[in-house]
Amino acid sequence: MKIPNPLTAELQQRTQHSGYLLGLVGGAIIIAAPFLPWAYGRSALDNMTVLGYPSPMQFLSLVLGVLVVGLLLGRTFYAKKKRRRRVGWVRGAKSAATGALIYLLLIIISIAVELEGLVNVEYGGWIALVGALLAFVGTKLMLADRSPTLGAATARPWVEVLAIAGVMALALFAAAFALNMDDGGSFVSFLGFVGAIIAVLITSGAMGWLSACTQRHRKVLILSAFIVAFAFPFTQNGSDANMSIATQVIIFAATAMGLNIVVGLAGLLDLGYIAFLGAGAFTAAVLSNSVFSSVNWHPPFIVVVIISGGVAATLGLIIGSPTLRVSGDYLAIVTLAFGEIFRITMNNLDGENGPNVTRGPNGIPAIPDLNLFGFDFGKTHELFGITLGRFSNYYFLLLLIIGLIILVFVRLNNSRIGRGWVAIREDEKAAEAMGVNVFGLKLFAFAGGAFLAGVAGSVKAHVDVSVTPDQYVFLESAFLLAAIVLGGMGTVLGVLVGATLLKLMPEKLRFVSEYRLLIFGLLLVLMMRFRPEGLVPSQRRQLEFHEDDEELAERIEGEIEETGVVKGGGAL
């Protein structure tokens, strides 16, 4: 039996105590620093020059400081109390201190870039950074507590419902706040703050508890999400610019949801998926009332949506039938070639190299706005005293469409078909040996995912007013795939988060447009290194990537025993 060394134990206790004091001091400095000026000029970020009056971005650092101090004090007050469920006090404090340090570094770099020099960072900014360093070092000296088991705790139903509603309200506020940011440095710093808050929730165990609450109150979650999504246009003061970004985010997310069936569930690498979105868009453009349309038949939009999805699904069957006998790298090469063939074909349907269907590189412009049941999507409307423009009108339509797509995805994932797809993804040979119709399910995944992309493309044609072949290049397929990998393959919320980030970041980082792809590449490298399962992974994927993590396995097993639910993909 190993005898503990009393000197080592005493040294650990002293280090723990020193780290605790350093963390408290650093957190207190972070709380006090926002009341000091951080920048020399008002043009940096959101005017951090006022003494005694924190700007919104300074207030966010104060929140992180409060989290550091609160979690450390919580550990002290609750350490001696025997509770059934553990909270990761030290783990959360470590995440809060690390997040505060990263957030303040982003703030200082942004001030230096926007005011052209570190000399323009005032003393308050440096004091805040020193406080963050102290908190970071102090929490690092502390031993991490045991893995939190808060996820298996239960509370009164009204408390859990109120927590879900509060989180959704905060999500609405965060989305509106981020979209209204015109300053690129503020947007990047805000992303750092949001990442720090999420990290604190995960490491402290609060995220596990919220996840369990959503499983117990799924209807409340769905209703809250719908209300938040519906209320979003009313937070934009009729801004067409912001609502244009929001509509593009939903189109991108709806398309990625279809690709999630192919990649996330069935495990088929498709690098030409953007062609299905283009097929739906070109079909809707050709059947529209545009003066440049080469077809004289203009059916109602509901019929056009079905036809667009059918055309895309047919292309999926055509490309899938001869190629799904291969897998892995070979399938990726074939789908990549298909995406390029589609773009070239659309260019050649110009009346010279082929039939005049798409007008070649010129595409089909002047696509009129939709008019459904007398409602003109191109006109502004007043609702609750707020003016809603054309992009807000399309936003509500897209909400309905992506809601139906999510419903289809969840139902398929929870069905025998979804379990067959997962079996194919895990081990195709074993699935075939167990009687799974591998080829049929692969083909259905290709056709089903393509149909959903075609539906999204039919609306995109009217939102964009014009359709050209150059909109559907390989880079767009890569971004769709990256959204799934970044968010979390096989999940609904993960795809929504990944699509939102990848659509918002290029819009808000125009001041570094030359380096956007470089930043995007570095982000993917960091994700693959530190969180390969994605930002919002399913439990199954987490265990696949961290099969040696015994604490993670025990925590997930405990959550399954408490809730009786395996969050594999269809759920949040």
mmCIF file of C-alpha atoms in Angstrom, residues 269-436:
data_model
loop_
_atom_site.group_PDB
_atom_site.id
_atom_site.type_symbol
_atom_site.label_atom_id
_atom_site.label_comp_id
_atom_site.label_asym_id
_atom_site.label_seq_id
_atom_site.Cartn_x
_atom_site.Cartn_y
_atom_site.Cartn_z
ATOM 1 C CA LEU A 269 -18.729 12.206 -47.501
ATOM 2 C CA ASP A 270 -20.406 14.459 -50.092
ATOM 3 C CA LEU A 271 -18.295 17.321 -51.489
ATOM 4 C CA GLY A 272 -20.723 18.373 -54.207
ATOM 5 C CA TYR A 273 -23.862 18.914 -52.164
ATOM 6 C CA ILE A 274 -24.222 22.551 -53.247
ATOM 7 C CA ALA A 275 -25.362 21.246 -56.650
ATOM 8 C CA PHE A 276 -28.649 20.086 -55.117
ATOM 9 C CA LEU A 277 -29.291 23.554 -53.712
ATOM 10 C CA GLY A 278 -28.514 24.982 -57.136
ATOM 11 C CA ALA A 279 -30.844 22.497 -58.826
ATOM 12 C CA GLY A 280 -33.720 23.649 -56.640
ATOM 13 C CA ALA A 281 -32.897 27.317 -57.208
ATOM 14 C CA PHE A 282 -32.625 26.999 -61.006
ATOM 15 C CA THR A 283 -35.856 24.982 -61.153
ATOM 16 C CA ALA A 284 -37.716 27.667 -59.208
ATOM 17 C CA ALA A 285 -36.171 30.413 -61.367
ATOM 18 C CA VAL A 286 -37.134 28.696 -64.622
ATOM 19 C CA LEU A 287 -40.713 28.166 -63.416
ATOM 20 C CA SER A 288 -41.026 31.715 -62.034
ATOM 21 C CA ASN A 289 -42.678 34.698 -63.722
ATOM 22 C CA SER A 290 -39.299 36.228 -64.608
ATOM 23 C CA VAL A 291 -39.214 37.772 -68.102
ATOM 24 C CA PHE A 292 -35.953 35.882 -68.652
ATOM 25 C CA SER A 293 -37.518 32.483 -67.933
ATOM 26 C CA SER A 294 -37.419 30.130 -70.918
ATOM 27 C CA VAL A 295 -40.484 28.134 -69.820
ATOM 28 C CA ASN A 296 -44.028 29.416 -70.272
ATOM 29 C CA TRP A 297 -45.491 27.277 -67.489
ATOM 30 C CA HIS A 298 -45.672 29.076 -64.125
ATOM 31 C CA PRO A 299 -47.365 26.875 -61.497
ATOM 32 C CA PRO A 300 -48.160 28.008 -57.920
ATOM 33 C CA PHE A 301 -45.220 28.253 -55.585
ATOM 34 C CA ILE A 302 -46.283 25.247 -53.499
ATOM 35 C CA VAL A 303 -46.122 23.126 -56.650
ATOM 36 C CA VAL A 304 -42.764 24.708 -57.541
ATOM 37 C CA VAL A 305 -41.352 23.718 -54.143
ATOM 38 C CA ILE A 306 -42.333 20.076 -54.678
ATOM 39 C CA ILE A 307 -40.960 20.084 -58.243
ATOM 40 C CA SER A 308 -37.677 21.710 -57.104
ATOM 41 C CA GLY A 309 -37.225 19.112 -54.377
ATOM 42 C CA GLY A 310 -38.123 16.341 -56.837
ATOM 43 C CA VAL A 311 -35.580 17.539 -59.405
ATOM 44 C CA ALA A 312 -32.843 17.696 -56.750
ATOM 45 C CA ALA A 313 -33.811 14.236 -55.433
ATOM 46 C CA THR A 314 -33.715 12.842 -58.979
ATOM 47 C CA LEU A 315 -30.200 14.182 -59.391
ATOM 48 C CA GLY A 316 -29.349 12.522 -56.086
ATOM 49 C CA LEU A 317 -30.622 9.204 -57.391
ATOM 50 C CA ILE A 318 -28.760 9.645 -60.683
ATOM 51 C CA ILE A 319 -25.451 10.373 -59.017
ATOM 52 C CA GLY A 320 -26.017 7.915 -56.181
ATOM 53 C CA SER A 321 -27.020 4.805 -58.107
ATOM 54 C CA PRO A 322 -23.702 4.219 -59.890
ATOM 55 C CA THR A 323 -21.394 5.702 -57.261
ATOM 56 C CA LEU A 324 -22.624 4.496 -53.873
ATOM 57 C CA ARG A 325 -20.898 1.156 -54.434
ATOM 58 C CA VAL A 326 -17.705 3.030 -53.550
ATOM 59 C CA SER A 327 -16.976 4.723 -50.245
ATOM 60 C CA GLY A 328 -14.534 6.956 -48.434
ATOM 61 C CA ASP A 329 -12.112 8.975 -50.541
ATOM 62 C CA TYR A 330 -13.475 7.589 -53.815
ATOM 63 C CA LEU A 331 -17.017 8.727 -52.992
ATOM 64 C CA ALA A 332 -15.679 12.173 -52.050
ATOM 65 C CA ILE A 333 -13.914 12.487 -55.424
ATOM 66 C CA VAL A 334 -17.018 11.424 -57.350
ATOM 67 C CA THR A 335 -19.299 13.887 -55.524
ATOM 68 C CA LEU A 336 -16.741 16.657 -55.972
ATOM 69 C CA ALA A 337 -16.750 15.978 -59.703
ATOM 70 C CA PHE A 338 -20.554 15.975 -59.740
ATOM 71 C CA GLY A 339 -20.639 19.441 -58.187
ATOM 72 C CA GLU A 340 -18.332 20.793 -60.883
ATOM 73 C CA ILE A 341 -20.266 19.016 -63.649
ATOM 74 C CA PHE A 342 -23.480 20.664 -62.450
ATOM 75 C CA ARG A 343 -21.949 24.150 -62.522
ATOM 76 C CA ILE A 344 -20.447 23.633 -65.990
ATOM 77 C CA THR A 345 -23.731 22.212 -67.277
ATOM 78 C CA MET A 346 -25.635 25.258 -66.058
ATOM 79 C CA ASN A 347 -23.104 27.445 -67.850
ATOM 80 C CA ASN A 348 -23.567 25.494 -71.089
ATOM 81 C CA LEU A 349 -27.372 25.719 -71.140
ATOM 82 C CA ASP A 350 -27.089 29.152 -72.793
ATOM 83 C CA GLY A 351 -28.593 28.550 -76.239
ATOM 84 C CA GLU A 352 -25.202 28.203 -77.954
ATOM 85 C CA ASN A 353 -23.485 25.227 -76.312
ATOM 86 C CA GLY A 354 -26.820 23.628 -75.486
ATOM 87 C CA PRO A 355 -30.532 24.405 -75.050
ATOM 88 C CA ASN A 356 -31.379 27.854 -73.766
ATOM 89 C CA VAL A 357 -32.618 26.977 -70.275
ATOM 90 C CA THR A 358 -30.475 28.888 -67.780
ATOM 91 C CA ARG A 359 -29.027 31.618 -70.060
ATOM 92 C CA GLY A 360 -25.540 30.344 -69.217
ATOM 93 C CA PRO A 361 -23.252 32.527 -67.062
ATOM 94 C CA ASN A 362 -25.825 35.349 -67.083
ATOM 95 C CA GLY A 363 -28.282 33.204 -65.169
ATOM 96 C CA ILE A 364 -31.906 34.135 -64.624
ATOM 97 C CA PRO A 365 -32.364 37.632 -63.101
ATOM 98 C CA ALA A 366 -35.457 39.659 -62.214
ATOM 99 C CA ILE A 367 -37.148 36.810 -60.341
ATOM 100 C CA PRO A 368 -40.326 38.369 -58.889
ATOM 101 C CA ASP A 369 -41.229 38.224 -55.219
ATOM 102 C CA LEU A 370 -43.629 35.551 -54.057
ATOM 103 C CA ASN A 371 -47.319 36.214 -53.703
ATOM 104 C CA LEU A 372 -49.003 33.529 -51.607
ATOM 105 C CA PHE A 373 -52.739 33.744 -50.968
ATOM 106 C CA GLY A 374 -52.678 37.478 -51.677
ATOM 107 C CA PHE A 375 -49.686 38.164 -49.407
ATOM 108 C CA ASP A 376 -46.950 40.020 -51.328
ATOM 109 C CA PHE A 377 -43.533 39.178 -49.932
ATOM 110 C CA GLY A 378 -41.962 42.171 -51.674
ATOM 111 C CA LYS A 379 -43.969 44.808 -49.810
ATOM 112 C CA THR A 380 -43.469 46.150 -46.315
ATOM 113 C CA HIS A 381 -46.060 45.321 -43.671
ATOM 114 C CA GLU A 382 -46.903 46.703 -40.248
ATOM 115 C CA LEU A 383 -47.208 44.268 -37.347
ATOM 116 C CA PHE A 384 -47.448 45.332 -33.708
ATOM 117 C CA GLY A 385 -46.377 48.808 -34.764
ATOM 118 C CA ILE A 386 -43.108 47.585 -36.321
ATOM 119 C CA THR A 387 -42.335 47.780 -40.035
ATOM 120 C CA LEU A 388 -41.320 44.454 -41.571
ATOM 121 C CA GLY A 389 -39.585 44.528 -44.966
ATOM 122 C CA ARG A 390 -39.308 41.883 -47.676
ATOM 123 C CA PHE A 391 -36.500 39.996 -45.943
ATOM 124 C CA SER A 392 -38.584 39.758 -42.762
ATOM 125 C CA ASN A 393 -41.436 38.321 -44.836
ATOM 126 C CA TYR A 394 -39.144 35.668 -46.315
ATOM 127 C CA TYR A 395 -37.682 35.052 -42.854
ATOM 128 C CA PHE A 396 -41.071 33.913 -41.521
ATOM 129 C CA LEU A 397 -41.580 31.655 -44.545
ATOM 130 C CA LEU A 398 -38.132 30.143 -44.067
ATOM 131 C CA LEU A 399 -38.879 29.557 -40.386
ATOM 132 C CA LEU A 400 -41.790 27.376 -41.412
ATOM 133 C CA ILE A 401 -39.673 25.499 -43.955
ATOM 134 C CA ILE A 402 -36.731 24.844 -41.632
ATOM 135 C CA GLY A 403 -39.200 23.755 -38.934
ATOM 136 C CA LEU A 404 -40.580 21.128 -41.305
ATOM 137 C CA ILE A 405 -37.041 20.084 -42.305
ATOM 138 C CA ILE A 406 -36.043 19.662 -38.648
ATOM 139 C CA LEU A 407 -39.199 17.623 -38.029
ATOM 140 C CA VAL A 408 -38.334 15.342 -40.964
ATOM 141 C CA PHE A 409 -34.731 14.999 -39.749
ATOM 142 C CA VAL A 410 -35.731 14.126 -36.173
ATOM 143 C CA ARG A 411 -38.390 11.627 -37.255
ATOM 144 C CA LEU A 412 -36.015 9.895 -39.636
ATOM 145 C CA ASN A 413 -33.236 9.797 -37.067
ATOM 146 C CA ASN A 414 -35.479 8.208 -34.444
ATOM 147 C CA SER A 415 -36.879 5.633 -36.860
ATOM 148 C CA ARG A 416 -35.581 2.261 -38.055
ATOM 149 C CA ILE A 417 -34.160 4.075 -41.076
ATOM 150 C CA GLY A 418 -32.115 6.369 -38.834
ATOM 151 C CA ARG A 419 -30.784 3.424 -36.822
ATOM 152 C CA GLY A 420 -29.867 1.740 -40.103
ATOM 153 C CA TRP A 421 -27.951 4.838 -41.206
ATOM 154 C CA VAL A 422 -26.045 4.948 -37.914
ATOM 155 C CA ALA A 423 -25.206 1.239 -38.257
ATOM 156 C CA ILE A 424 -23.851 1.868 -41.760
ATOM 157 C CA ARG A 425 -21.792 4.786 -40.506
ATOM 158 C CA GLU A 426 -20.294 2.775 -37.672
ATOM 159 C CA ASP A 427 -19.475 -0.393 -39.652
ATOM 160 C CA GLU A 428 -20.895 -0.957 -43.113
ATOM 161 C CA LYS A 429 -19.840 -4.605 -43.340
ATOM 162 C CA ALA A 430 -21.304 -5.476 -39.959
ATOM 163 C CA ALA A 431 -24.559 -3.692 -40.833
ATOM 164 C CA GLU A 432 -24.831 -5.615 -44.091
ATOM 165 C CA ALA A 433 -24.163 -8.879 -42.288
ATOM 166 C CA MET A 434 -27.002 -8.091 -39.863
ATOM 167 C CA GLY A 435 -29.471 -7.713 -42.729
ATOM 168 C CA VAL A 436 -29.435 -3.936 -43.211
#
